[in-house]
Coordinates of C-alpha atoms in Angstrom, one line a residue:
X1 CA -28.1 -28.3 -33.0
X2 CA -24.6 -27.3 -31.6
X3 CA -24.7 -30.2 -29.0
X4 CA -26.1 -32.9 -31.2
X5 CA -25.6 -36.6 -29.5
X6 CA -24.2 -35.8 -26.2
X7 CA -21.7 -32.8 -26.5
X8 CA -23.0 -30.8 -23.9
X9 CA -23.9 -33.1 -21.4
X10 CA -20.8 -35.1 -21.3
X11 CA -18.2 -32.4 -21.9
X12 CA -19.6 -30.3 -18.6
X13 CA -21.4 -32.9 -16.5
X14 CA -22.1 -36.7 -17.0
X15 CA -20.9 -39.5 -18.9
X16 CA -24.2 -40.5 -20.9
X17 CA -24.8 -43.3 -23.5
X18 CA -23.7 -42.8 -27.0
X19 CA -27.0 -42.3 -28.1
X20 CA -28.9 -39.1 -27.7
X21 CA -32.2 -40.0 -25.8
X22 CA -33.3 -37.4 -23.4
X23 CA -35.4 -39.3 -20.8
X24 CA -38.6 -36.9 -19.6
X25 CA -39.3 -39.0 -16.7
X26 CA -38.5 -36.4 -14.1
X27 CA -36.1 -38.5 -12.2
X28 CA -33.8 -35.7 -11.5
X29 CA -32.3 -37.4 -8.4
X30 CA -30.2 -39.8 -10.4
X31 CA -27.4 -39.6 -12.7
X32 CA -28.8 -40.0 -16.5
X33 CA -32.4 -39.3 -15.2
X34 CA -32.9 -36.1 -16.8
X35 CA -31.5 -33.6 -19.4
X36 CA -31.6 -29.9 -19.0
X37 CA -30.3 -26.9 -20.7
X38 CA -28.3 -24.7 -18.1
X39 CA -26.1 -22.0 -18.1
X40 CA -22.3 -22.8 -18.0
X41 CA -21.7 -19.6 -15.9
X42 CA -24.6 -19.5 -13.4
X43 CA -27.3 -16.9 -14.1
X44 CA -27.1 -16.4 -10.4
X45 CA -23.9 -14.8 -10.7
X46 CA -25.0 -11.9 -12.8
X47 CA -28.6 -11.7 -12.4
X48 CA -30.2 -13.9 -14.9
X49 CA -32.3 -11.2 -16.7
X50 CA -33.8 -13.0 -19.9
X51 CA -33.4 -9.7 -22.2
X52 CA -29.6 -9.7 -21.9
X53 CA -27.6 -11.5 -24.6
X54 CA -25.7 -13.7 -21.9
X55 CA -29.1 -15.6 -21.0
X56 CA -29.2 -17.0 -24.5
X57 CA -25.6 -17.1 -25.7
X58 CA -25.0 -20.5 -27.0
X59 CA -21.5 -20.5 -25.8
X60 CA -23.0 -20.0 -22.2
X61 CA -26.2 -22.5 -22.8
X62 CA -25.3 -26.2 -22.6
X63 CA -26.9 -29.5 -22.2
X64 CA -26.5 -31.0 -18.7
X65 CA -27.4 -33.9 -16.7
X66 CA -30.0 -32.3 -14.2
X67 CA -28.8 -34.4 -11.0
X68 CA -25.2 -33.2 -11.5
X69 CA -26.3 -29.7 -12.4
X70 CA -28.0 -29.5 -9.4
X71 CA -24.7 -30.3 -7.3
X72 CA -23.0 -27.8 -9.4
X73 CA -25.4 -25.1 -8.4
X74 CA -23.5 -21.8 -8.3
X75 CA -20.4 -23.3 -6.7
X76 CA -17.2 -22.1 -8.3
X77 CA -15.3 -24.0 -10.6
X78 CA -12.2 -25.7 -8.8
X79 CA -10.2 -28.8 -7.8
X80 CA -11.2 -30.8 -5.0
X81 CA -9.2 -32.1 -1.9
X82 CA -9.1 -35.8 -0.6
X83 CA -12.7 -35.8 0.6
X84 CA -15.3 -35.1 -2.2
X85 CA -18.3 -36.6 -3.8
X86 CA -18.4 -38.1 -7.2
X87 CA -21.3 -37.6 -9.5
X88 CA -20.3 -39.2 -12.9
X89 CA -17.2 -37.9 -14.1
X90 CA -17.4 -34.9 -12.0
X91 CA -16.7 -34.0 -8.4
X92 CA -17.9 -31.9 -5.5
X93 CA -16.0 -30.9 -2.7
X94 CA -13.8 -28.8 -0.4
X95 CA -11.1 -27.0 -2.5
X96 CA -7.7 -28.9 -2.4
X97 CA -5.0 -27.0 -0.2
X98 CA -3.2 -24.4 -1.9
X99 CA -5.6 -23.8 -4.7
X100 CA -6.3 -20.2 -3.0
X101 CA -9.9 -21.0 -2.1
X102 CA -11.2 -22.6 1.1
X103 CA -14.9 -23.4 0.2
X104 CA -16.9 -25.9 -1.8
X105 CA -16.0 -26.2 -5.4
X106 CA -17.3 -28.1 -8.4
X107 CA -14.5 -29.9 -10.3
X108 CA -15.1 -31.3 -14.0
X109 CA -13.4 -34.1 -15.4
X110 CA -9.9 -33.5 -16.7
X111 CA -10.8 -34.3 -20.6
X112 CA -13.3 -31.4 -20.3
X113 CA -11.6 -28.7 -17.9
X114 CA -10.2 -26.9 -21.1
X115 CA -13.9 -26.7 -22.3
X116 CA -14.8 -24.9 -19.1
X117 CA -11.8 -22.6 -19.0
X118 CA -12.3 -21.2 -22.6
X119 CA -15.9 -20.8 -22.2
X120 CA -15.5 -18.9 -18.9
X121 CA -12.7 -16.6 -20.7
X122 CA -15.3 -15.9 -23.3
X123 CA -18.0 -14.9 -21.0
X124 CA -15.7 -12.5 -19.0
X125 CA -14.4 -10.8 -22.0
X126 CA -17.8 -10.7 -23.6
X127 CA -20.0 -9.8 -20.7
X128 CA -17.9 -8.3 -18.0
X129 CA -16.1 -5.3 -19.8
X130 CA -17.1 -2.6 -22.1
X131 CA -19.7 0.2 -21.9
X132 CA -22.3 -1.6 -19.4
X133 CA -20.4 -4.8 -17.8
X134 CA -22.2 -7.5 -16.0
X135 CA -21.5 -7.4 -12.3
X136 CA -20.7 -10.8 -11.4
X137 CA -19.5 -10.2 -7.9
X138 CA -21.9 -13.0 -6.6
X139 CA -19.4 -15.5 -7.9
X140 CA -16.8 -16.5 -5.6
X141 CA -14.4 -16.9 -8.6
X142 CA -14.6 -13.0 -9.3
X143 CA -13.4 -10.1 -7.2
X144 CA -15.3 -7.3 -5.4
X145 CA -15.4 -5.0 -8.3
X146 CA -17.7 -7.8 -10.1
X147 CA -15.6 -7.9 -13.4
X148 CA -12.3 -9.4 -12.8
X149 CA -11.1 -13.0 -11.9
X150 CA -9.7 -13.9 -8.6
X151 CA -6.2 -14.4 -8.9
X152 CA -6.4 -18.1 -8.1
X153 CA -9.2 -18.8 -10.4
X154 CA -7.3 -17.2 -13.4
X155 CA -4.3 -19.3 -12.7
X156 CA -6.1 -22.4 -12.3
X157 CA -8.4 -21.9 -15.9
X158 CA -5.0 -21.0 -17.5
X159 CA -3.9 -24.5 -16.5
X160 CA -6.8 -26.2 -17.3
X161 CA -6.8 -24.5 -20.8
X162 CA -3.0 -25.8 -21.5
X163 CA -3.5 -29.1 -20.0
X164 CA -6.9 -30.0 -22.0
X165 CA -6.5 -28.7 -25.6
X166 CA -9.0 -28.0 -27.9
X167 CA -11.0 -30.9 -29.2
X168 CA -12.5 -31.5 -32.5
X169 CA -15.8 -31.5 -30.7
X170 CA -14.9 -28.4 -29.4
X171 CA -14.0 -26.6 -32.8
X172 CA -17.0 -28.1 -34.5
X173 CA -18.9 -26.6 -31.7
X174 CA -17.6 -23.4 -32.2
X175 CA -18.2 -23.5 -35.9
X176 CA -21.9 -24.5 -35.4
X177 CA -22.3 -21.5 -32.9
X178 CA -20.9 -19.1 -35.4
X179 CA -23.5 -20.0 -38.1
X180 CA -26.2 -19.7 -35.7
X181 CA -25.4 -16.4 -33.9
X182 CA -22.7 -15.2 -36.0
X183 CA -19.6 -14.9 -33.5
X184 CA -16.9 -17.2 -32.5
X185 CA -15.3 -17.9 -29.1
X186 CA -11.6 -16.2 -29.7
X187 CA -10.2 -18.3 -27.1
X188 CA -10.8 -21.6 -28.9
X189 CA -9.4 -20.1 -32.3
X190 CA -6.6 -18.6 -30.4
X191 CA -6.2 -20.2 -26.8
X192 CA -2.7 -18.1 -26.4
X193 CA -4.7 -15.2 -26.1
X194 CA -5.9 -16.1 -22.7
X195 CA -2.5 -15.5 -21.1
X196 CA -2.1 -12.0 -22.4
X197 CA -5.5 -11.1 -20.7
X198 CA -5.8 -13.2 -17.8
X199 CA -2.2 -14.0 -16.7
X200 CA -1.9 -12.2 -13.3
X201 CA 1.9 -11.9 -14.1
X202 CA 1.7 -10.7 -17.4
X203 CA 2.1 -7.0 -17.7
X204 CA -1.5 -5.5 -19.1
X205 CA -3.4 -8.8 -18.0
X206 CA -7.0 -8.2 -16.9
X207 CA -6.2 -10.0 -13.4
X208 CA -3.0 -8.1 -12.6
X209 CA -5.2 -5.7 -11.1
X210 CA -3.5 -2.5 -12.8
X211 CA -4.9 0.4 -11.2
X212 CA -6.1 3.0 -13.9
X213 CA -7.4 5.6 -11.6
X214 CA -8.9 9.2 -11.3
X215 CA -8.8 11.8 -8.3
X216 CA -12.0 13.6 -9.2
X217 CA -12.9 15.0 -5.9
X218 CA -14.5 18.3 -7.4
X219 CA -17.3 16.3 -8.8
X220 CA -20.2 16.4 -6.4
X221 CA -19.4 20.4 -5.8
X222 CA -19.3 20.9 -9.7
X223 CA -22.9 18.9 -9.9
X224 CA -24.3 20.8 -7.1
X225 CA -23.3 24.3 -9.1
X226 CA -24.9 22.7 -12.1
X227 CA -21.9 21.7 -14.2
X228 CA -22.2 18.7 -16.7
X229 CA -19.8 16.5 -18.5
X230 CA -20.5 15.2 -22.1
X231 CA -19.3 12.4 -24.3
X232 CA -20.5 12.0 -27.7
X233 CA -22.4 15.1 -27.1
X234 CA -24.6 13.8 -24.6
X235 CA -24.5 14.6 -20.7
X236 CA -23.7 11.9 -18.5
X237 CA -22.7 11.0 -14.9
X238 CA -19.2 11.8 -14.6
X239 CA -18.5 8.8 -12.5
X240 CA -20.2 6.6 -15.2
X241 CA -17.9 8.0 -18.0
X242 CA -14.9 7.3 -16.0
X243 CA -16.1 3.8 -15.4
X244 CA -17.1 3.5 -19.1
X245 CA -13.9 4.7 -20.3
X246 CA -11.8 2.2 -18.5
X247 CA -11.0 3.7 -15.2
X248 CA -11.3 1.2 -12.5
X249 CA -10.1 2.9 -9.0
X250 CA -11.1 6.2 -7.4
X251 CA -8.8 8.3 -5.1
X252 CA -10.9 9.8 -2.5
X253 CA -9.5 12.9 -0.6
X254 CA -10.6 13.1 3.0
X255 CA -10.0 15.9 5.2
X256 CA -10.4 16.0 9.0
X257 CA -13.5 18.4 9.0
X258 CA -16.9 16.9 9.3
X259 CA -18.7 19.0 6.5
X260 CA -17.3 21.2 3.8
X261 CA -15.1 20.4 0.7
X262 CA -13.5 17.0 1.2
X263 CA -14.7 16.7 4.7
X264 CA -15.9 13.1 5.9
X265 CA -19.4 13.8 4.8
X266 CA -18.5 15.1 1.3
X267 CA -16.1 12.2 1.0
X268 CA -18.6 9.4 2.0
X269 CA -21.0 10.6 -0.8
X270 CA -18.1 10.7 -3.3
X271 CA -16.9 7.2 -2.5
X272 CA -20.4 6.0 -2.6
X273 CA -21.0 7.3 -6.2
X274 CA -17.9 5.9 -7.4
X275 CA -18.6 2.7 -6.0
X276 CA -21.6 2.4 -7.7
X277 CA -20.4 3.3 -10.9
X278 CA -17.9 0.5 -10.5
X279 CA -14.7 2.4 -9.5
X280 CA -13.2 0.8 -6.4
X281 CA -12.0 3.6 -4.0
X282 CA -8.8 4.3 -2.3
X283 CA -8.9 6.4 0.6
X284 CA -6.4 9.3 1.4
X285 CA -6.4 10.5 5.1
X286 CA -4.8 13.8 4.7
X287 CA -4.4 14.7 8.5
X288 CA -5.3 18.1 7.7
X289 CA -8.2 20.3 7.6
X290 CA -7.3 21.9 4.3
X291 CA -4.6 21.2 1.4
X292 CA -1.1 19.5 2.5
X293 CA 1.4 19.0 0.1
X294 CA 5.1 19.4 -0.7
X295 CA 5.1 22.9 0.6
X296 CA 2.9 22.7 3.4
X297 CA 1.6 20.2 6.1
X298 CA -0.9 22.1 8.3
X299 CA -2.4 20.6 11.5
X300 CA -5.8 20.7 11.8
X301 CA -7.0 23.8 13.7
X302 CA -8.9 21.7 16.2
X303 CA -5.5 19.7 17.1
X304 CA -3.4 22.7 17.5
X305 CA -2.9 22.8 21.2
X306 CA -2.3 19.0 21.5
X307 CA 0.8 17.9 22.6
X308 CA 2.8 15.8 20.4
X309 CA 1.8 12.6 22.4
X310 CA -2.2 13.7 22.6
X311 CA -1.8 14.3 18.7
X312 CA -0.6 10.8 18.3
X313 CA -3.8 9.3 20.4
X314 CA -5.9 11.9 18.1
X315 CA -4.6 10.6 14.8
X316 CA -5.0 7.0 16.1
X317 CA -8.5 7.6 17.1
X318 CA -9.7 9.6 14.1
X319 CA -8.2 7.3 11.7
X320 CA -10.0 4.3 13.4
X321 CA -13.3 6.2 13.3
X322 CA -13.0 7.3 9.8
X323 CA -12.4 3.9 8.6
X324 CA -15.4 2.6 10.8
X325 CA -17.6 5.1 9.1
X326 CA -16.7 4.0 5.5
X327 CA -17.0 0.2 6.6
X328 CA -20.2 1.0 8.0
X329 CA -21.4 2.6 4.8
X330 CA -20.6 -0.6 3.0
X331 CA -17.8 1.2 1.0
X332 CA -15.2 -1.7 0.3
X333 CA -11.6 -0.5 0.4
X334 CA -8.2 -2.1 0.9
X335 CA -5.9 0.6 0.2
X336 CA -5.2 3.6 2.4
X337 CA -2.9 6.6 1.7
X338 CA -1.8 8.3 4.9
X339 CA -1.0 11.9 4.3
X340 CA -0.4 13.4 1.0
X341 CA 3.0 14.5 -0.6
X342 CA 4.8 13.9 2.8
X343 CA 8.4 14.3 1.8
X344 CA 9.1 17.2 4.4
X345 CA 6.6 16.2 7.2
X346 CA 2.9 15.4 8.0
X347 CA 0.2 16.8 10.4
X348 CA 2.2 20.0 11.4
X349 CA 5.5 18.3 12.1
X350 CA 7.2 20.0 9.0
X351 CA 10.4 21.4 7.9
X352 CA 9.4 24.8 7.1
X353 CA 13.0 26.1 6.0
X354 CA 14.0 24.9 2.6
X355 CA 17.7 25.0 3.9
X356 CA 17.4 21.9 5.9
X357 CA 14.8 19.8 3.8
X358 CA 17.8 18.2 2.1
X359 CA 20.0 17.7 5.3
X360 CA 19.1 13.9 5.7
X361 CA 20.5 13.7 9.0
X362 CA 18.4 16.7 10.4
X363 CA 15.3 15.5 8.7
X364 CA 15.7 11.9 10.2
X365 CA 16.1 13.6 13.9
X366 CA 13.8 16.4 13.8
X367 CA 11.2 15.5 11.3
X368 CA 10.9 12.0 10.0
X369 CA 11.0 10.5 13.7
X370 CA 8.0 12.3 14.4
X371 CA 6.5 11.7 11.0
X372 CA 7.0 8.0 11.2
X373 CA 5.1 7.9 14.6
X374 CA 2.3 10.0 13.2
X375 CA 1.9 7.5 10.3
X376 CA 2.1 4.4 12.4
X377 CA -0.8 5.6 14.6
X378 CA -3.0 6.3 11.5
X379 CA -2.1 3.0 10.4
X380 CA -2.9 1.3 13.7
X381 CA -6.1 3.2 13.7
X382 CA -7.2 1.9 10.3
X383 CA -6.2 -1.8 11.2
X384 CA -8.6 -1.9 14.1
X385 CA -11.0 -1.9 11.5
X386 CA -9.4 -3.3 8.7
X387 CA -6.6 -5.6 9.7
X388 CA -5.8 -6.4 6.1
X389 CA -5.4 -2.9 5.0
X390 CA -2.5 -2.1 2.6
X391 CA -0.8 1.2 2.9
X392 CA 0.7 4.1 0.3
X393 CA 3.1 6.7 1.4
X394 CA 3.0 9.5 -1.2
X395 CA 6.1 11.8 -2.1
X396 CA 6.2 14.5 -4.6
X397 CA 9.9 14.1 -6.0
X398 CA 9.6 11.5 -8.8
X399 CA 12.9 12.9 -10.1
X400 CA 14.8 12.3 -6.9
X401 CA 15.0 8.3 -6.4
X402 CA 17.9 8.6 -3.9
X403 CA 16.1 11.0 -1.7
X404 CA 12.8 9.0 -1.9
X405 CA 14.7 5.8 -1.4
X406 CA 16.2 7.2 2.0
X407 CA 12.9 8.5 3.2
X408 CA 11.0 5.0 2.5
X409 CA 14.1 3.1 4.2
X410 CA 13.8 5.4 7.3
X411 CA 10.1 4.8 7.6
X412 CA 10.3 1.3 7.3
X413 CA 13.3 1.1 9.9
X414 CA 10.7 3.4 12.3
X415 CA 8.2 0.2 11.7
X416 CA 6.0 1.9 9.1
X417 CA 4.0 -0.5 7.2
X418 CA 4.8 0.5 3.3
X419 CA 2.8 -1.7 0.7
X420 CA 3.3 0.8 -2.2
X421 CA 5.6 3.7 -3.0
X422 CA 3.4 6.7 -4.1
X423 CA 4.6 9.6 -6.3
X424 CA 3.2 12.4 -8.1
X425 CA 4.2 13.2 -11.8
X426 CA 3.7 16.4 -13.4
X427 CA 6.0 16.6 -16.4
X428 CA 5.4 20.2 -17.3
X429 CA 5.6 21.8 -13.8
X430 CA 9.1 22.6 -14.0
X431 CA 10.0 20.9 -10.8
X432 CA 12.4 19.0 -12.8
X433 CA 13.7 19.2 -16.3
X434 CA 14.4 15.7 -16.8
X435 CA 10.9 14.8 -17.8
X436 CA 10.9 12.6 -20.7
X437 CA 9.0 9.2 -20.3
X438 CA 12.5 7.6 -20.4
X439 CA 13.4 9.7 -17.5
X440 CA 10.2 8.5 -15.7
X441 CA 10.6 4.8 -16.2
X442 CA 14.6 5.1 -15.0
X443 CA 13.6 6.8 -12.0
X444 CA 10.7 4.5 -11.1
X445 CA 12.7 1.6 -11.7
X446 CA 15.6 2.5 -9.5
X447 CA 13.3 3.4 -6.6
X448 CA 11.3 0.2 -6.9
X449 CA 14.5 -2.0 -7.2
X450 CA 15.9 -0.1 -4.2
X451 CA 12.9 -0.6 -1.9
X452 CA 11.8 -3.7 -3.5
X453 CA 8.1 -2.6 -3.8
X454 CA 5.7 -1.6 -6.3
X455 CA 5.1 2.1 -7.4
X456 CA 1.8 3.9 -7.7
X457 CA 1.6 7.1 -9.2
X458 CA -0.9 9.0 -7.1
X459 CA -1.5 12.1 -9.0
X460 CA -0.3 12.9 -12.6
X461 CA -1.7 15.2 -15.5
X462 CA -0.7 16.7 -18.7
X463 CA -2.0 19.9 -20.0
X464 CA -3.7 20.8 -23.4
X465 CA -2.4 24.1 -23.9
X466 CA 0.5 26.1 -23.0
X467 CA -1.6 29.3 -22.0
X468 CA -2.6 28.1 -18.7
X469 CA -4.2 30.7 -16.3
X470 CA -4.2 31.1 -12.7
X471 CA -2.1 29.2 -9.8
X472 CA -0.6 26.8 -12.3
X473 CA 0.1 29.3 -15.0
X474 CA 4.1 28.1 -15.3
X475 CA 3.3 24.5 -15.4
X476 CA 4.0 24.6 -19.1
X477 CA 7.2 23.6 -19.7
X478 CA 8.4 21.6 -22.6
X479 CA 8.1 17.8 -22.9
X480 CA 10.3 16.6 -25.7
X481 CA 8.2 14.9 -28.5
X482 CA 5.0 16.2 -27.3
X483 CA 3.2 19.3 -27.7
X484 CA 0.9 21.3 -25.3
X485 CA -2.0 21.0 -27.4
X486 CA -5.3 18.8 -27.1
X487 CA -3.5 16.5 -29.5
X488 CA -0.2 16.5 -27.4
X489 CA -2.4 15.6 -24.4
X490 CA -4.1 12.7 -26.0
X491 CA -0.5 11.4 -27.3
X492 CA 1.2 11.7 -24.0
X493 CA -1.5 9.9 -22.0
X494 CA -1.6 7.2 -24.3
X495 CA 2.1 6.7 -24.2
X496 CA 2.3 7.1 -20.5
X497 CA -0.7 4.4 -20.0
X498 CA 1.0 2.2 -22.4
X499 CA 4.3 2.3 -20.6
X500 CA 2.9 2.3 -17.2
X501 CA 1.0 -0.9 -18.0
X502 CA 3.8 -2.6 -19.3
X503 CA 6.1 -1.7 -16.4
X504 CA 6.7 -4.5 -13.7
X505 CA 7.4 -1.7 -11.4
X506 CA 4.2 0.2 -11.4
X507 CA 0.8 -1.2 -9.9
X508 CA -1.5 1.9 -10.8
X509 CA -1.8 5.5 -12.3
X510 CA -4.3 8.1 -11.0
X511 CA -5.1 11.1 -13.0
X512 CA -5.7 14.4 -10.9
X513 CA -8.8 15.9 -11.3
X514 CA -9.8 15.0 -14.9
X515 CA -13.3 16.3 -14.1
X516 CA -12.2 19.9 -12.9
X517 CA -12.9 22.2 -16.1
X518 CA -15.0 24.8 -14.0
X519 CA -11.7 26.8 -12.6
X520 CA -9.4 28.5 -15.2
X521 CA -6.2 27.4 -13.3
X522 CA -7.0 23.7 -14.2
X523 CA -9.1 23.5 -17.5
X524 CA -6.2 22.7 -19.6
X525 CA -5.3 19.9 -17.5
X526 CA -8.8 18.5 -17.1
X527 CA -9.9 15.8 -19.6
X528 CA -13.3 18.0 -20.5
X529 CA -13.0 21.5 -22.5
X530 CA -14.4 24.6 -21.1
X531 CA -18.1 23.5 -22.1
X532 CA -17.8 20.2 -20.4
X533 CA -17.2 18.1 -23.7
X534 CA -14.7 15.4 -23.5
X535 CA -11.3 16.3 -24.8
X536 CA -9.5 13.6 -27.2
X537 CA -7.5 12.5 -24.3
X538 CA -10.6 11.3 -22.4
X539 CA -12.1 9.7 -25.4
X540 CA -8.9 7.5 -26.2
X541 CA -8.8 6.0 -22.6
X542 CA -11.0 3.0 -23.2
X543 CA -9.1 2.5 -26.9
X544 CA -5.7 2.3 -25.5
X545 CA -6.4 -0.3 -22.9
X546 CA -5.7 -3.9 -23.3
X547 CA -8.8 -6.0 -24.3
X548 CA -10.7 -6.7 -21.2
X549 CA -9.5 -3.8 -19.3

C-alpha cells in the first residue's frame, strides 16, 4: 500500500487516529465516518474516463475522509478569507482578498499544502501536455485553453511547495508508487523544477503564456482543393498537427467581405477549427477587403464613397458587428489586431508617395491623425462586445526602432489603446541587411524599453531554399550562420524560438503561412514540402520547447 496507516487521508483531508481502521458504516455526514479513494485532481475537471491513465494514476488517487471530500468537491484549491467553515484540518470558504480569485475555495492544512502543490504540478505536466492533452478548462485553476494554470493558482502553489517542504512520508510514497507503476513525481525529486515550468515571471515558464502561434489562413481553402499535410508519413488535420507540435495560438485574418477568401464566414470557420484543436485565436481586422500591408492600405470597395466622418462610423459598427459574430459563435479571444503592417496608414488613409513616408511631421499631420481616429473607432466597436479586449498595432519595420517608437508614441498620444507592439520579421527579405538574431534582439529590446510595452512578432518565416519562385523570388538574402536549406530552416527556427521564449521583451511569435506549400511562391517558406510532408523545422517545434509547453 502507498498510503499505509493514514497517509492519504491525513495528508489531504482530515486528522484521523493513528490506527488504520476504516469505518464501513456509511456515516458520511461526519468527520472520520468513512474512508474513500478519491482523485486529488477532480475527475470532473477532465472528464473522468476510466480508460485514461489519469483515472488510476496513484499520484492522483488518494485516501480521503468521505465527508471532507464531499465538501471539497470540485472547488479549486485556495486560501480562505475571514469567513470559512472548518472540516477537520481543512477549510472551505470565499477566497481571501488579494489571492486573484473570488469564489469558494478548499484550503488544506499548512503542513500538507506542499503535497497538494507537487501533486498538481505532476498532473499538469503528465496529463495536460504532449500529443493529446486532457482539457481541464472546467477547473477554475486552469485557463480557457484547458492546459495551463491561471497565474494566481501557479503562484499560490509555488508558495505552498516552498513553505511546506517534502516530508519523509511524501518521499516514501513517491518510492512506493515507483515500485508499483514505474514512474516518479519529478517535483518531489526535484522541487526546484516547478519554478522553471510554472513561475509566471520566469522566461520559458508554462504559465507565462508565451504565444507560439501560426497564421495558417490558407488551410481551409487547401483542404477544399484536396491538399493534405503529413507527419510521420501519415495525413493529419493541419490544425491538430500545429497543436500537437506545440503551437498554442492562431492568428485569424479577417477581411471586410462576408464571403470569399478571408471573408467573415471563412474566417469564422477557421477560428472554430483552430479553437477545436486547442489553438486560441486572435483576430486581425484588416479593415480592407483584400491584402493591406507595408506598400498598400486600400479602403474596402463598399466604403470608397463614404466621407471620413461616415467611414469612422462604419469602422466602429463593422468592428462591433464582427466581434459579436465571433462572440455569439463561442469563439473565445482576448486579443485583437487592428490593421496589418500599418506603418504608413490604414483603411485608405495612406501615404502613397515614398518621399513623404519618413517625414514624421508630415505623417503626423496628414496620415497618423486620421489613422488614429480609425483605429480608435475599431477599438470602441470591439469593446462594446469585449470590454476587456487587448489590442496589437502591427508595423513592418523591425529594423527601425526609432520610426516605430515615434509611431507608437503618436498613437498613444491620440488616445489609441496599445497593449502589444506588433512587428513583422522576415530576415531574408532584404528589407534590411541587419538581419542577425543579435540585431533582432537589439532592435526589439530598444523598442520595448522605449514604449514600455511587450512585443509580439505577428509574422515571421525563414526559407528552406535559396531558389525561391514567384512573388518572393528575391527573399533569399543571406543570414549569417544559417544556410537557406532544410537544415538551415530548422536551426534558425530552433534558435529564434529559444531566444524569443527567453526574452523579457517578447510575448509571442507567429509563423506566417506554415501550411501554404501549395503555391510555389511560398513553398520554401512553408514548414511542409511540396508533397505535404512536414519539414525538419516543423518536426522540431515541440522538441525545442520547454517542458510543459
